[in-house]
Amino acid sequence: MTSVYLELGSKRIFACALEWPGWCRSGRDAESALAALTAYAERYAPVAERAGIPFEFAGLRVVERVRGGSTTDFGAPDRPAAADARPRDEQTARRQAALLRAAWDLFADVAAASPAELRKGPRGGGRDRDRMIEHVVGAEASYARRIGLRHKAPAFDDADGIAALRADIERVIAAPSGGAPPLRGGWPLSYAVRRIAWHVLDHVWEMQDRATP
């Protein structure tokens, strides 16, 4: 079964798969969060396939609960699990990097296949495709600082800037490490790859859903 931790906010709960970066969904309570995670197993499978990693869903097992905060309630997973403090050997680090790279590749393919103008949300909101790309890579420039990297946020059409940013992130993630964050106030790398991949895939799935009439 897939090991999951719950991040408990006062208004929202996230269920995140510990060993599958990016497979993380939320709900108003634990039951709905776990149901959402289960429902998205089919949508996560192509990420694992791209990474060349077998993926078979056989149910969820909650192994940890952590207290969330205002960012959790706003709509983003914000707290590392205790398991993220474990050392990462070479196999684990390379596996995490492969899954992150697969998420990026899927994002690029979905963006290329999506119209520039996406269907608006029920209240008329939501970014169009290019602004969504810019938002994702801008967030990654911010996240990169949590693992000791500094890059200016690339524009949505700055292919070289995006590639350089992501190559540096992948290099850090792919290297074995202890469980401690790489710098004071930073993120444990197992949490960092989960947060980055979650943000990428959250917008992959949003773009897919809003690309249809």
CSV table of N, CA and C in Angstrom, one decimal, residues 96-155:
chain,number,residue,atom,x,y,z
A,96,GLN,N,13.7,10.3,-7.0
A,96,GLN,CA,13.0,11.5,-6.8
A,96,GLN,C,13.2,12.5,-8.0
A,97,ALA,N,14.5,12.6,-8.4
A,97,ALA,CA,14.8,13.5,-9.5
A,97,ALA,C,14.1,13.0,-10.8
A,98,ALA,N,14.1,11.7,-11.0
A,98,ALA,CA,13.4,11.2,-12.2
A,98,ALA,C,11.9,11.6,-12.2
A,99,LEU,N,11.3,11.5,-11.1
A,99,LEU,CA,9.9,11.8,-11.0
A,99,LEU,C,9.6,13.3,-11.2
A,100,LEU,N,10.5,14.1,-10.6
A,100,LEU,CA,10.4,15.5,-10.8
A,100,LEU,C,10.6,15.9,-12.3
A,101,ARG,N,11.6,15.3,-12.9
A,101,ARG,CA,11.8,15.6,-14.3
A,101,ARG,C,10.6,15.1,-15.2
A,102,ALA,N,10.0,14.0,-14.8
A,102,ALA,CA,8.8,13.5,-15.5
A,102,ALA,C,7.6,14.5,-15.4
A,103,ALA,N,7.5,15.1,-14.2
A,103,ALA,CA,6.4,16.1,-14.0
A,103,ALA,C,6.7,17.3,-14.8
A,104,TRP,N,7.9,17.8,-14.9
A,104,TRP,CA,8.2,18.9,-15.8
A,104,TRP,C,8.0,18.6,-17.2
A,105,ASP,N,8.3,17.4,-17.7
A,105,ASP,CA,8.1,17.0,-19.1
A,105,ASP,C,6.6,17.0,-19.4
A,106,LEU,N,5.9,16.4,-18.5
A,106,LEU,CA,4.4,16.4,-18.7
A,106,LEU,C,3.8,17.8,-18.7
A,107,PHE,N,4.3,18.7,-17.9
A,107,PHE,CA,3.8,20.0,-17.9
A,107,PHE,C,4.1,20.7,-19.3
A,108,ALA,N,5.3,20.5,-19.8
A,108,ALA,CA,5.7,21.1,-21.1
A,108,ALA,C,4.8,20.5,-22.2
A,109,ASP,N,4.5,19.2,-22.2
A,109,ASP,CA,3.7,18.6,-23.2
A,109,ASP,C,2.2,19.1,-23.1
A,110,VAL,N,1.7,19.2,-21.9
A,110,VAL,CA,0.3,19.7,-21.7
A,110,VAL,C,0.2,21.1,-22.1
A,111,ALA,N,1.2,21.9,-21.7
A,111,ALA,CA,1.2,23.4,-22.1
A,111,ALA,C,1.2,23.5,-23.6
A,112,ALA,N,2.0,22.7,-24.3
A,112,ALA,CA,2.2,22.8,-25.8
A,112,ALA,C,0.9,22.4,-26.5
A,113,ALA,N,0.1,21.6,-25.9
A,113,ALA,CA,-1.2,21.1,-26.5
A,113,ALA,C,-2.4,21.9,-26.1
A,114,SER,N,-2.2,22.9,-25.1
A,114,SER,CA,-3.3,23.6,-24.6
A,114,SER,C,-3.5,24.9,-25.4
A,115,PRO,N,-4.7,25.4,-25.5
A,115,PRO,CA,-4.9,26.7,-26.1
A,115,PRO,C,-4.4,27.8,-25.2
A,116,ALA,N,-4.0,29.0,-25.8
A,116,ALA,CA,-3.5,30.1,-25.1
A,116,ALA,C,-4.5,30.6,-24.1
A,117,GLU,N,-5.8,30.6,-24.5
A,117,GLU,CA,-6.8,31.1,-23.6
A,117,GLU,C,-7.6,29.9,-23.0
A,118,LEU,N,-7.6,29.7,-21.7
A,118,LEU,CA,-8.2,28.6,-21.1
A,118,LEU,C,-9.6,29.0,-20.6
A,119,ARG,N,-10.4,28.0,-20.4
A,119,ARG,CA,-11.8,28.2,-19.9
A,119,ARG,C,-11.7,28.8,-18.5
A,120,LYS,N,-12.5,29.8,-18.3
A,120,LYS,CA,-12.5,30.4,-17.0
A,120,LYS,C,-13.2,29.6,-15.9
A,121,GLY,N,-12.8,29.8,-14.7
A,121,GLY,CA,-13.5,29.1,-13.6
A,121,GLY,C,-14.9,29.5,-13.3
A,122,PRO,N,-15.6,28.9,-12.4
A,122,PRO,CA,-17.0,29.3,-12.1
A,122,PRO,C,-17.2,30.7,-11.8
A,123,ARG,N,-16.2,31.4,-11.3
A,123,ARG,CA,-16.3,32.8,-10.9
A,123,ARG,C,-15.6,33.7,-11.9
A,124,GLY,N,-15.2,33.1,-13.1
A,124,GLY,CA,-14.6,33.9,-14.1
A,124,GLY,C,-13.1,34.1,-13.9
A,125,GLY,N,-12.5,33.3,-13.0
A,125,GLY,CA,-11.1,33.5,-12.7
A,125,GLY,C,-10.2,32.4,-13.3
A,126,GLY,N,-8.9,32.4,-13.0
A,126,GLY,CA,-8.0,31.5,-13.4
A,126,GLY,C,-7.0,32.0,-14.5
A,127,ARG,N,-5.8,31.7,-14.4
A,127,ARG,CA,-4.8,32.2,-15.3
A,127,ARG,C,-4.9,31.5,-16.7
A,128,ASP,N,-4.6,32.2,-17.7
A,128,ASP,CA,-4.5,31.6,-19.0
A,128,ASP,C,-3.1,30.9,-19.1
A,129,ARG,N,-2.9,30.2,-20.2
A,129,ARG,CA,-1.8,29.2,-20.3
A,129,ARG,C,-0.4,29.9,-20.0
A,130,ASP,N,-0.1,31.0,-20.7
A,130,ASP,CA,1.2,31.6,-20.6
A,130,ASP,C,1.4,32.2,-19.2
A,131,ARG,N,0.4,32.7,-18.6
A,131,ARG,CA,0.5,33.2,-17.2
A,131,ARG,C,0.7,32.1,-16.2
A,132,MET,N,0.1,31.0,-16.5
A,132,MET,CA,0.2,29.8,-15.7
A,132,MET,C,1.7,29.3,-15.7
A,133,ILE,N,2.2,29.2,-16.9
A,133,ILE,CA,3.6,28.8,-17.1
A,133,ILE,C,4.5,29.7,-16.3
A,134,GLU,N,4.3,31.0,-16.4
A,134,GLU,CA,5.1,32.0,-15.7
A,134,GLU,C,5.0,31.9,-14.2
A,135,HIS,N,3.8,31.6,-13.8
A,135,HIS,CA,3.5,31.4,-12.3
A,135,HIS,C,4.3,30.2,-11.8
A,136,VAL,N,4.3,29.1,-12.6
A,136,VAL,CA,4.9,27.9,-12.1
A,136,VAL,C,6.5,28.1,-12.1
A,137,VAL,N,7.1,28.6,-13.1
A,137,VAL,CA,8.5,28.8,-13.1
A,137,VAL,C,8.9,29.9,-12.1
A,138,GLY,N,8.1,30.9,-11.9
A,138,GLY,CA,8.4,31.9,-10.9
A,138,GLY,C,8.4,31.3,-9.5
A,139,ALA,N,7.4,30.4,-9.2
A,139,ALA,CA,7.4,29.7,-7.9
A,139,ALA,C,8.6,28.8,-7.8
A,140,GLU,N,9.1,28.2,-8.8
A,140,GLU,CA,10.3,27.3,-8.7
A,140,GLU,C,11.5,28.1,-8.4
A,141,ALA,N,11.6,29.3,-8.9
A,141,ALA,CA,12.8,30.2,-8.6
A,141,ALA,C,12.8,30.5,-7.1
A,142,SER,N,11.5,30.7,-6.5
A,142,SER,CA,11.4,31.0,-5.1
A,142,SER,C,11.7,29.7,-4.3
A,143,TYR,N,11.2,28.6,-4.7
A,143,TYR,CA,11.4,27.3,-4.0
A,143,TYR,C,12.9,27.0,-4.0
A,144,ALA,N,13.6,27.3,-5.2
A,144,ALA,CA,15.0,26.9,-5.3
A,144,ALA,C,15.8,27.6,-4.2
A,145,ARG,N,15.4,28.7,-3.7
A,145,ARG,CA,16.2,29.3,-2.6
A,145,ARG,C,16.2,28.5,-1.3
A,146,ARG,N,15.1,27.7,-1.2
A,146,ARG,CA,15.0,26.8,0.0
A,146,ARG,C,15.9,25.7,0.0
A,147,ILE,N,16.6,25.4,-1.2
A,147,ILE,CA,17.6,24.3,-1.3
A,147,ILE,C,18.9,24.9,-1.7
A,148,GLY,N,19.1,26.2,-1.4
A,148,GLY,CA,20.4,26.8,-1.6
A,148,GLY,C,20.8,27.3,-3.0
A,149,LEU,N,19.8,27.5,-3.9
A,149,LEU,CA,20.0,28.0,-5.2
A,149,LEU,C,19.4,29.4,-5.4
A,150,ARG,N,20.1,30.2,-6.2
A,150,ARG,CA,19.5,31.5,-6.5
A,150,ARG,C,19.5,31.7,-8.1
A,151,HIS,N,18.3,31.9,-8.5
A,151,HIS,CA,18.0,32.2,-9.9
A,151,HIS,C,17.0,33.3,-10.0
A,152,LYS,N,17.1,34.2,-11.0
A,152,LYS,CA,16.1,35.1,-11.3
A,152,LYS,C,14.9,34.3,-12.0
A,153,ALA,N,13.7,34.7,-11.6
A,153,ALA,CA,12.5,34.0,-12.2
A,153,ALA,C,12.5,34.2,-13.7
A,154,PRO,N,12.5,33.1,-14.5
A,154,PRO,CA,12.5,33.3,-15.9
A,154,PRO,C,11.1,33.7,-16.4
A,155,ALA,N,11.1,34.4,-17.6
A,155,ALA,CA,9.8,34.6,-18.3
A,155,ALA,C,9.3,33.3,-18.8
